[in-house]
CSV table of C-alpha atoms in Angstrom, one decimal:
chain,number,residue,atom,x,y,z
A,1,UNK,CA,79.1,68.6,194.8
A,2,UNK,CA,76.2,66.3,194.3
A,3,UNK,CA,74.0,69.3,193.3
A,4,UNK,CA,76.5,70.3,190.7
A,5,UNK,CA,76.6,66.8,189.2
A,6,UNK,CA,72.8,66.7,189.1
A,7,UNK,CA,72.7,70.1,187.3
A,8,UNK,CA,75.2,68.9,184.7
A,9,UNK,CA,73.1,65.8,184.0
A,10,UNK,CA,69.9,67.8,183.6
A,11,UNK,CA,71.6,70.3,181.3
A,12,UNK,CA,73.2,67.8,179.0
A,13,UNK,CA,70.0,66.9,177.0
A,14,UNK,CA,69.2,70.7,176.6
A,15,UNK,CA,72.7,71.4,175.3
A,16,UNK,CA,72.4,68.4,172.9
A,17,UNK,CA,69.1,69.8,171.5
A,18,UNK,CA,70.7,73.3,171.2
A,19,UNK,CA,73.7,71.9,169.3
A,20,UNK,CA,71.5,69.9,167.0
A,21,UNK,CA,69.5,73.0,166.1
A,22,UNK,CA,72.6,75.0,165.5
A,23,UNK,CA,74.2,72.5,163.3
A,24,UNK,CA,71.1,71.8,161.2
A,25,UNK,CA,69.7,75.4,160.8
A,26,UNK,CA,70.3,77.1,157.4
A,27,UNK,CA,72.5,80.1,158.2
A,28,UNK,CA,70.7,82.1,155.5
A,29,UNK,CA,67.3,81.4,157.2
A,30,UNK,CA,68.7,82.1,160.6
A,31,UNK,CA,70.0,85.5,159.5
A,32,UNK,CA,66.6,86.3,157.8
A,33,UNK,CA,64.7,85.4,160.9
A,34,UNK,CA,67.0,87.4,163.2
A,35,UNK,CA,66.8,90.6,161.0
A,36,UNK,CA,63.0,90.2,160.6
A,37,UNK,CA,62.6,89.9,164.3
A,38,UNK,CA,64.6,93.1,164.9
A,39,UNK,CA,62.7,95.1,162.4
A,40,UNK,CA,59.4,93.9,163.7
A,41,UNK,CA,60.5,95.0,167.2
A,42,UNK,CA,61.3,98.5,166.0
A,43,UNK,CA,64.7,98.6,164.3
A,44,UNK,CA,64.8,101.1,161.4
A,45,UNK,CA,67.9,99.5,159.9
A,46,UNK,CA,69.8,96.3,160.5
A,47,UNK,CA,72.8,94.5,159.0
A,48,UNK,CA,75.3,91.8,159.6
A,49,UNK,CA,79.1,91.8,159.6
A,50,UNK,CA,81.9,89.5,160.8
A,51,UNK,CA,83.2,89.5,164.3
A,52,UNK,CA,86.8,90.3,163.6
A,53,UNK,CA,88.4,93.1,165.7
A,54,UNK,CA,88.6,96.7,164.6
A,55,UNK,CA,92.4,97.4,164.9
A,56,UNK,CA,92.2,100.8,163.0
A,57,UNK,CA,89.5,102.0,165.4
A,58,UNK,CA,91.7,101.0,168.4
A,59,UNK,CA,94.6,102.9,166.9
A,60,UNK,CA,92.4,106.0,166.5
A,61,UNK,CA,91.0,105.8,170.0
A,62,UNK,CA,94.6,105.5,171.5
A,63,UNK,CA,95.9,108.3,169.3
A,64,UNK,CA,93.1,110.7,170.2
A,65,UNK,CA,93.3,109.9,173.9
A,66,UNK,CA,97.0,110.6,173.8
A,67,UNK,CA,96.3,114.0,172.1
A,68,UNK,CA,93.9,114.8,174.9
A,69,UNK,CA,90.9,114.9,172.6
A,70,UNK,CA,89.0,112.5,174.9
A,71,UNK,CA,89.2,114.9,177.8
A,72,UNK,CA,88.1,112.9,180.9
A,73,UNK,CA,85.7,110.7,178.9
A,74,UNK,CA,86.0,107.0,179.6
A,75,UNK,CA,83.5,104.8,177.8
A,76,UNK,CA,85.2,103.2,174.8
A,77,UNK,CA,88.3,105.2,175.4
A,78,UNK,CA,88.8,103.4,178.8
A,79,UNK,CA,90.0,100.1,177.2
A,80,UNK,CA,90.3,100.3,173.4
A,81,UNK,CA,91.6,96.8,173.2
A,82,UNK,CA,88.3,95.5,174.6
A,83,UNK,CA,85.9,98.0,173.0
A,84,UNK,CA,87.3,97.2,169.5
A,85,UNK,CA,87.3,93.4,169.9
A,86,UNK,CA,83.9,91.7,169.9
A,87,UNK,CA,85.5,88.4,171.1
A,88,UNK,CA,86.6,90.1,174.3
A,89,UNK,CA,82.9,90.0,175.2
A,90,UNK,CA,81.9,86.8,173.4
A,91,UNK,CA,85.0,84.6,172.6
A,92,UNK,CA,83.0,82.4,170.3
A,93,UNK,CA,81.6,85.3,168.3
A,94,UNK,CA,81.5,84.8,164.5
A,95,UNK,CA,79.1,87.5,163.5
A,96,UNK,CA,77.7,90.9,164.6
A,97,UNK,CA,74.2,92.1,164.0
A,98,UNK,CA,74.1,95.9,163.9
A,99,UNK,CA,70.8,97.7,164.6
A,100,UNK,CA,69.7,101.4,164.4
A,101,UNK,CA,66.6,102.9,165.9
A,102,UNK,CA,65.5,106.4,164.9
A,103,UNK,CA,64.6,109.1,167.3
A,104,UNK,CA,64.2,112.1,164.9
A,105,UNK,CA,61.1,114.2,164.5
A,106,UNK,CA,59.9,117.8,164.3
A,107,UNK,CA,61.6,120.1,166.8
A,108,UNK,CA,59.1,121.2,169.4
A,109,UNK,CA,58.7,124.9,170.1
A,110,UNK,CA,59.8,126.5,173.4
A,111,UNK,CA,57.1,126.8,176.0
A,112,UNK,CA,55.5,130.2,175.9
A,113,UNK,CA,55.9,131.0,179.6
A,114,UNK,CA,58.7,130.6,182.1
A,115,UNK,CA,62.4,130.1,181.5
A,116,UNK,CA,63.4,126.7,180.1
A,117,UNK,CA,66.5,124.7,179.3
A,118,UNK,CA,66.8,122.6,176.2
A,119,UNK,CA,67.4,118.9,176.0
A,120,UNK,CA,69.0,117.2,173.1
A,121,UNK,CA,66.8,114.9,171.0
A,122,UNK,CA,68.4,111.6,172.0
A,123,UNK,CA,67.9,112.4,175.7
A,124,UNK,CA,64.2,113.3,175.5
A,125,UNK,CA,63.0,109.7,175.8
A,126,UNK,CA,64.7,106.4,176.8
A,127,UNK,CA,65.4,105.4,173.2
A,128,UNK,CA,68.2,103.1,174.3
A,129,UNK,CA,65.7,101.0,176.3
A,130,UNK,CA,63.6,100.6,173.1
A,131,UNK,CA,66.8,99.8,171.2
A,132,UNK,CA,67.8,97.2,173.7
A,133,UNK,CA,64.3,95.5,173.5
A,134,UNK,CA,64.6,95.4,169.7
A,135,UNK,CA,68.1,93.9,169.8
A,136,UNK,CA,66.9,91.4,172.4
A,137,UNK,CA,64.3,90.3,169.9
A,138,UNK,CA,67.2,89.7,167.4
A,139,UNK,CA,69.1,87.8,170.1
A,140,UNK,CA,66.0,85.8,171.0
A,141,UNK,CA,65.6,84.7,167.4
A,142,UNK,CA,69.2,83.5,167.3
A,143,UNK,CA,68.9,81.7,170.6
A,144,UNK,CA,65.8,79.9,169.5
A,145,UNK,CA,67.8,78.6,166.5
A,146,UNK,CA,70.4,77.2,169.0
A,147,UNK,CA,73.1,79.9,168.9
A,148,UNK,CA,74.6,82.1,171.6
A,149,UNK,CA,73.7,85.8,171.4
A,150,UNK,CA,74.7,88.8,173.5
A,151,UNK,CA,73.2,92.3,173.3
A,152,UNK,CA,75.6,95.3,173.5
A,153,UNK,CA,74.1,98.8,173.4
A,154,UNK,CA,75.2,102.1,175.0
A,155,UNK,CA,78.0,100.3,176.8
A,156,UNK,CA,81.8,100.5,176.7
A,157,UNK,CA,82.1,96.9,175.5
A,158,UNK,CA,82.0,97.8,171.8
A,159,UNK,CA,82.3,100.8,169.5
A,160,UNK,CA,78.8,100.7,168.0
A,161,UNK,CA,79.5,103.1,165.2
A,162,UNK,CA,82.3,100.9,163.8
A,163,UNK,CA,80.0,97.9,163.8
A,164,UNK,CA,77.2,99.7,162.1
A,165,UNK,CA,79.6,101.1,159.5
A,166,UNK,CA,81.1,97.8,158.7
A,167,UNK,CA,77.6,96.2,158.5
A,168,UNK,CA,76.7,98.7,155.8
A,169,UNK,CA,74.2,100.8,157.7
A,170,UNK,CA,75.8,104.1,156.9
A,171,UNK,CA,78.8,106.3,156.4
A,172,UNK,CA,80.9,108.4,158.7
A,173,UNK,CA,80.0,112.1,158.5
A,174,UNK,CA,82.4,115.0,159.1
A,175,UNK,CA,80.7,115.4,162.5
A,176,UNK,CA,82.1,111.9,163.3
A,177,UNK,CA,78.5,110.5,163.6
A,178,UNK,CA,77.2,107.7,161.4
A,179,UNK,CA,74.8,108.9,158.8
A,180,UNK,CA,72.2,106.5,157.3
A,181,UNK,CA,71.7,107.3,153.6
A,182,UNK,CA,68.6,109.3,153.1
A,183,UNK,CA,67.9,109.5,156.8
A,184,UNK,CA,70.9,111.2,158.5
A,185,UNK,CA,72.2,110.7,162.0
A,186,UNK,CA,69.1,110.7,164.3
A,187,UNK,CA,69.6,107.1,165.4
A,188,UNK,CA,70.8,105.2,168.4
A,189,UNK,CA,73.0,102.2,167.6
A,190,UNK,CA,73.7,98.9,169.1
A,191,UNK,CA,74.7,95.3,168.2
A,192,UNK,CA,74.1,91.6,168.9
A,193,UNK,CA,77.2,89.4,169.2
A,194,UNK,CA,76.6,85.8,168.1
A,195,UNK,CA,78.4,82.6,167.4
A,196,UNK,CA,76.0,81.9,164.5
A,197,UNK,CA,77.9,81.8,161.1
A,198,UNK,CA,75.9,84.6,159.5
A,199,UNK,CA,77.1,86.0,156.2
A,200,UNK,CA,77.6,89.8,156.0
A,201,UNK,CA,74.8,91.8,154.4
A,202,UNK,CA,77.1,94.4,152.9
A,203,UNK,CA,79.7,93.6,150.3
A,204,UNK,CA,81.4,97.0,150.7
A,205,UNK,CA,81.1,100.1,152.9
A,206,UNK,CA,78.4,102.7,152.2
A,207,UNK,CA,80.1,105.4,150.1
A,208,UNK,CA,80.8,108.8,151.6
A,209,UNK,CA,77.8,111.1,151.3
A,210,UNK,CA,79.2,114.3,152.6
A,211,UNK,CA,81.2,115.4,149.6
A,212,UNK,CA,82.6,119.0,150.1
A,213,UNK,CA,79.9,119.9,152.7
A,214,UNK,CA,81.3,121.3,155.9
A,215,UNK,CA,78.2,122.7,157.5
A,216,UNK,CA,78.6,120.7,160.7
A,217,UNK,CA,82.0,122.1,161.3
A,218,UNK,CA,80.8,125.7,160.8
A,219,UNK,CA,77.7,125.1,163.0
A,220,UNK,CA,79.5,123.8,166.1
A,221,UNK,CA,79.2,126.6,168.7
A,222,UNK,CA,82.7,126.0,170.1
A,223,UNK,CA,84.6,124.7,167.1
A,224,UNK,CA,84.8,121.3,168.7
A,225,UNK,CA,85.0,119.5,165.3
A,226,UNK,CA,88.6,120.3,164.8
A,227,UNK,CA,88.9,118.5,161.5
A,228,UNK,CA,86.5,116.3,159.5
A,229,UNK,CA,85.5,113.4,161.7
A,230,UNK,CA,87.5,114.5,164.7
A,231,UNK,CA,85.9,116.0,167.8
A,232,UNK,CA,87.7,117.6,170.7
A,233,UNK,CA,85.7,116.6,173.7
A,234,UNK,CA,87.3,119.5,175.7
A,235,UNK,CA,85.2,121.8,173.6
A,236,UNK,CA,82.1,119.6,172.8
A,237,UNK,CA,79.1,120.9,174.7
A,238,UNK,CA,77.5,117.5,174.7
A,239,UNK,CA,80.4,116.3,176.8
A,240,UNK,CA,80.9,119.4,178.9
A,241,UNK,CA,77.4,119.2,180.3
A,242,UNK,CA,78.1,115.6,181.4
A,243,UNK,CA,81.6,116.1,182.7
A,244,UNK,CA,82.1,116.8,186.4
A,245,UNK,CA,83.7,120.0,187.6
A,246,UNK,CA,83.1,123.6,186.4
A,247,UNK,CA,81.8,124.3,183.0
A,248,UNK,CA,84.8,126.1,181.3
A,249,UNK,CA,84.2,129.8,181.5
A,250,UNK,CA,85.1,130.3,177.8
A,251,UNK,CA,82.3,128.0,176.7
A,252,UNK,CA,79.5,129.1,179.0
A,253,UNK,CA,78.0,131.7,176.6
A,254,UNK,CA,78.1,129.1,173.8
A,255,UNK,CA,76.1,126.7,176.0
A,256,UNK,CA,73.1,128.9,175.5
A,257,UNK,CA,69.9,127.3,176.9
A,258,UNK,CA,71.2,123.7,176.7
A,259,UNK,CA,71.2,121.6,179.9
A,260,UNK,CA,71.8,118.2,178.4
A,261,UNK,CA,73.3,117.3,175.0
A,262,UNK,CA,73.8,119.4,171.9
A,263,UNK,CA,72.2,118.9,168.4
A,264,UNK,CA,73.9,121.7,166.4
A,265,UNK,CA,76.0,119.6,164.1
A,266,UNK,CA,73.1,117.3,163.4
A,267,UNK,CA,70.6,120.2,162.9
A,268,UNK,CA,73.0,121.7,160.3
A,269,UNK,CA,73.6,118.4,158.4
A,270,UNK,CA,71.5,118.4,155.2
A,271,UNK,CA,70.8,114.6,155.3
A,272,UNK,CA,69.8,114.9,158.9
A,273,UNK,CA,67.5,117.8,158.2
A,274,UNK,CA,64.9,115.6,156.5
A,275,UNK,CA,61.7,115.4,158.5
A,276,UNK,CA,61.5,112.0,160.0
A,277,UNK,CA,58.3,110.6,161.3
A,278,UNK,CA,59.1,107.8,163.8
A,279,UNK,CA,56.7,105.0,164.1
A,280,UNK,CA,54.4,105.5,167.1
A,281,UNK,CA,56.0,104.2,170.3
A,282,UNK,CA,53.7,105.0,173.2
A,283,UNK,CA,55.9,103.1,175.6
A,284,UNK,CA,58.8,105.5,175.0
A,285,UNK,CA,58.6,108.8,176.8
A,286,UNK,CA,58.7,111.7,174.3
A,287,UNK,CA,59.0,109.5,171.2
A,288,UNK,CA,57.7,111.4,168.2
A,289,UNK,CA,56.5,114.3,170.4
A,290,UNK,CA,57.8,117.4,172.1
A,291,UNK,CA,57.7,115.8,175.5
A,292,UNK,CA,60.9,116.1,177.4
A,293,UNK,CA,62.4,118.7,175.1
A,294,UNK,CA,62.3,121.5,177.6
A,295,UNK,CA,62.9,121.7,181.4
A,296,UNK,CA,61.8,124.6,183.6
A,297,UNK,CA,65.0,125.9,185.0
A,298,UNK,CA,63.6,127.4,188.2
A,299,UNK,CA,61.8,124.2,188.9
A,300,UNK,CA,65.0,122.2,188.4
A,301,UNK,CA,67.0,124.5,190.7
A,302,UNK,CA,64.4,124.2,193.5
A,303,UNK,CA,63.9,120.4,193.2
A,304,UNK,CA,65.6,118.0,195.6
A,305,UNK,CA,68.0,115.2,194.6
A,306,UNK,CA,65.4,112.5,194.8
A,307,UNK,CA,63.1,114.4,192.5
A,308,UNK,CA,65.8,115.2,189.9
A,309,UNK,CA,67.0,111.6,189.8
A,310,UNK,CA,63.4,110.4,189.4
A,311,UNK,CA,62.9,112.7,186.5
A,312,UNK,CA,66.3,112.6,184.8
A,313,UNK,CA,68.0,109.6,186.2
A,314,UNK,CA,68.4,107.9,182.8
A,315,UNK,CA,70.8,110.6,181.7
A,316,UNK,CA,74.5,110.2,182.4
A,317,UNK,CA,75.3,112.1,185.6
A,318,UNK,CA,78.8,111.8,186.9
A,319,UNK,CA,78.6,110.0,190.2
A,320,UNK,CA,74.8,110.0,189.9
A,321,UNK,CA,75.0,113.5,191.4
A,322,UNK,CA,72.2,115.9,190.4
A,323,UNK,CA,74.5,118.9,191.2
A,324,UNK,CA,75.8,118.7,187.6
A,325,UNK,CA,72.2,119.3,186.4
A,326,UNK,CA,71.9,122.3,188.7
A,327,UNK,CA,75.3,123.6,187.4
A,328,UNK,CA,74.1,123.3,183.8
A,329,UNK,CA,70.8,125.0,184.7
A,330,UNK,CA,72.6,128.0,186.3
A,331,UNK,CA,74.7,128.6,183.2
A,332,UNK,CA,71.5,128.3,181.0
A,333,UNK,CA,69.7,130.7,183.4
A,334,UNK,CA,72.5,133.2,183.0
A,335,UNK,CA,72.2,133.0,179.2
A,336,UNK,CA,68.4,133.1,178.7
A,337,UNK,CA,67.0,134.3,182.0
A,338,UNK,CA,65.4,137.7,182.7
A,339,UNK,CA,67.5,139.7,185.2
A,340,UNK,CA,64.4,141.7,186.2
A,341,UNK,CA,62.4,138.6,187.1
A,342,UNK,CA,62.2,138.3,190.9
A,343,UNK,CA,62.0,134.5,190.7
A,344,UNK,CA,65.2,134.4,188.8
A,345,UNK,CA,66.9,136.6,191.3
A,346,UNK,CA,65.5,134.5,194.2
A,347,UNK,CA,66.8,131.3,192.6
A,348,UNK,CA,70.3,132.8,192.2
A,349,UNK,CA,70.3,134.1,195.7
A,350,UNK,CA,69.4,130.7,197.2
A,351,UNK,CA,72.4,129.1,195.5
A,352,UNK,CA,74.7,131.9,196.4
A,353,UNK,CA,73.6,131.5,200.0
A,354,UNK,CA,74.1,127.7,199.9
A,355,UNK,CA,77.1,125.7,200.9
A,356,UNK,CA,78.1,124.3,197.5
A,357,UNK,CA,80.9,126.5,196.3
A,358,UNK,CA,81.0,125.2,192.8
A,359,UNK,CA,77.3,125.9,192.3
A,360,UNK,CA,77.7,129.3,193.9
A,361,UNK,CA,80.4,130.2,191.4
A,362,UNK,CA,78.1,129.4,188.5
A,363,UNK,CA,75.4,131.4,190.1
A,364,UNK,CA,77.7,134.3,190.5
A,365,UNK,CA,78.6,134.0,186.8
A,366,UNK,CA,74.9,134.0,185.9
A,367,UNK,CA,74.2,137.0,188.2
A,368,UNK,CA,76.9,139.0,186.5
A,369,UNK,CA,75.8,138.0,183.0
A,370,UNK,CA,72.2,139.1,183.9
A,371,UNK,CA,73.4,142.4,185.3
A,372,UNK,CA,72.5,141.5,188.9
A,373,UNK,CA,75.8,142.4,190.6
A,374,UNK,CA,73.7,143.6,193.5
A,375,UNK,CA,73.2,139.9,194.4
A,376,UNK,CA,77.0,139.6,195.0
A,377,UNK,CA,77.5,142.6,197.2
A,378,UNK,CA,78.7,142.0,200.7
A,379,UNK,CA,79.8,138.4,200.2
A,380,UNK,CA,83.0,138.4,202.1
A,381,UNK,CA,83.0,134.7,202.9
A,382,UNK,CA,82.9,133.3,199.3
A,383,UNK,CA,84.5,130.0,198.7
A,384,UNK,CA,87.6,129.7,196.5
A,385,UNK,CA,85.6,128.8,193.3
A,386,UNK,CA,83.2,131.8,193.9
A,387,UNK,CA,86.1,134.1,194.7
A,388,UNK,CA,87.9,133.1,191.4
A,389,UNK,CA,84.7,133.8,189.5
A,390,UNK,CA,84.3,137.2,191.1
A,391,UNK,CA,87.9,138.0,190.2
A,392,UNK,CA,87.5,137.0,186.6
A,393,UNK,CA,86.4,139.4,183.9
A,394,UNK,CA,82.7,139.8,183.8
A,395,UNK,CA,80.9,137.9,181.0
A,396,UNK,CA,79.2,139.8,178.2
A,397,UNK,CA,75.6,140.9,179.1
A,398,UNK,CA,72.9,138.5,178.2
A,399,UNK,CA,69.8,139.6,176.2
A,400,UNK,CA,67.9,139.6,179.5
A,401,UNK,CA,70.4,141.5,181.5
A,402,UNK,CA,69.5,144.5,183.6
A,403,UNK,CA,71.1,147.5,182.0
C-alpha cells in the first residue's frame, strides 16, 4: 500500500505538467505537428476526423455476417459494436488521425527456373510494421503535446477503411477497397485515437471516382464481388488461402499460382494501375522490389514448420499452423506444375505417403490435375478426405499435365 501511495505522489507533478501542456497547446498547431510527424515517418497520406462511432458500418457488418458473406472470418466481424466505436478502445477519444502507407510498385517477373507460387503485394514485406512505426510517430507527437494517443493498425479494434474514408483520404471502390484519388488502392491503413480536440481535415467525403467502371467485378476469378462494394468471403481467394480446412474444390483452378493473397481486383482497377514508386524503405523486406513476390513451391513443401514460420510467420496462418501454406502450395502445384518433372512427382508422393489426410487430399487433386493418376494407384488405406477426393470428378487437365 505504501508503494502505491508513493507512486501516486511521484506521478502527480508529471500529470500536472501534461495537463498544462494539453490545455495551453493550440489545437491547430498540435494537428499540424502530428500530421507532419506522420508524413516524415513515411505516411503517404494522413487526415483527421472526429471520434464518433460508425453506426452505418456496424449495421453493414451485422447484415453481411447474417447473410454468410463473412464466411468464418472474424476480425472486425467478431464484435461490430467494438470495431465501429473508437471510444470502446479509448473512452476519452475526441479525434482520429487516419494514415495510409503505400506498397505499390512494378510487378516483378516470375523467376525463370523452378515452379513458384505467387504472393500478393501487401504480403511481400511487413508493410504494417512500417505503418505502425509511422503512426507511432503521430502518437508520439500528440503525447509530447500532453494528449493521450493510441495506435490501431491491422487489428480488430477499428474498421480502418471507415476511418480513412471519413477523414477524406479516399473513396470506396466497387471492389470494397478504399481508393486514394490519383493513386488507387495499394495502401495499408491505420489510425491513431486521441483525446486531443483536433479539427477534421475534410469538410466532406471524397467524391466517387469509379463512375460506371466495373472492371474489378469482371476481373475477380471467382465472382466474389457479388455487387458493387460487396465481397462474398466464401468465394474470395484472398480469404480462402487464409481460412482453415480444405480449399473448396470449385475454386482450386481459379486459385492458379497464388499461395497467399490475391490482387486481381486491384490490378484491373484503372486508378490502381498507375505505376507507383514508393520511397526507398531499406528496412522493409521487399519494399519497392520484387523480393518476396514468388515462393519456390517444392522448397516450401519440403521445409519444416520452424523454417516456414521463420520465413512467413508475419502472414496470417490459422492457429499459426504452416499446414495451410502447404495446402495452398499443393493447389498451386497442381495448377502450374509440370507433371513430367520427377521433383514434382516426388513432392506429391511424399505428401500422399504422409499422415496428414487433408494435405494428402490436396496432393491427390494436384496429381489428378497433372495427369499423374499413377501416383494414386494401390492406395487402399486413404483417409476420408483423400477418399472423397478420389471419388470426386477429376479436375480439368492443367497446362503441365501428362497427356
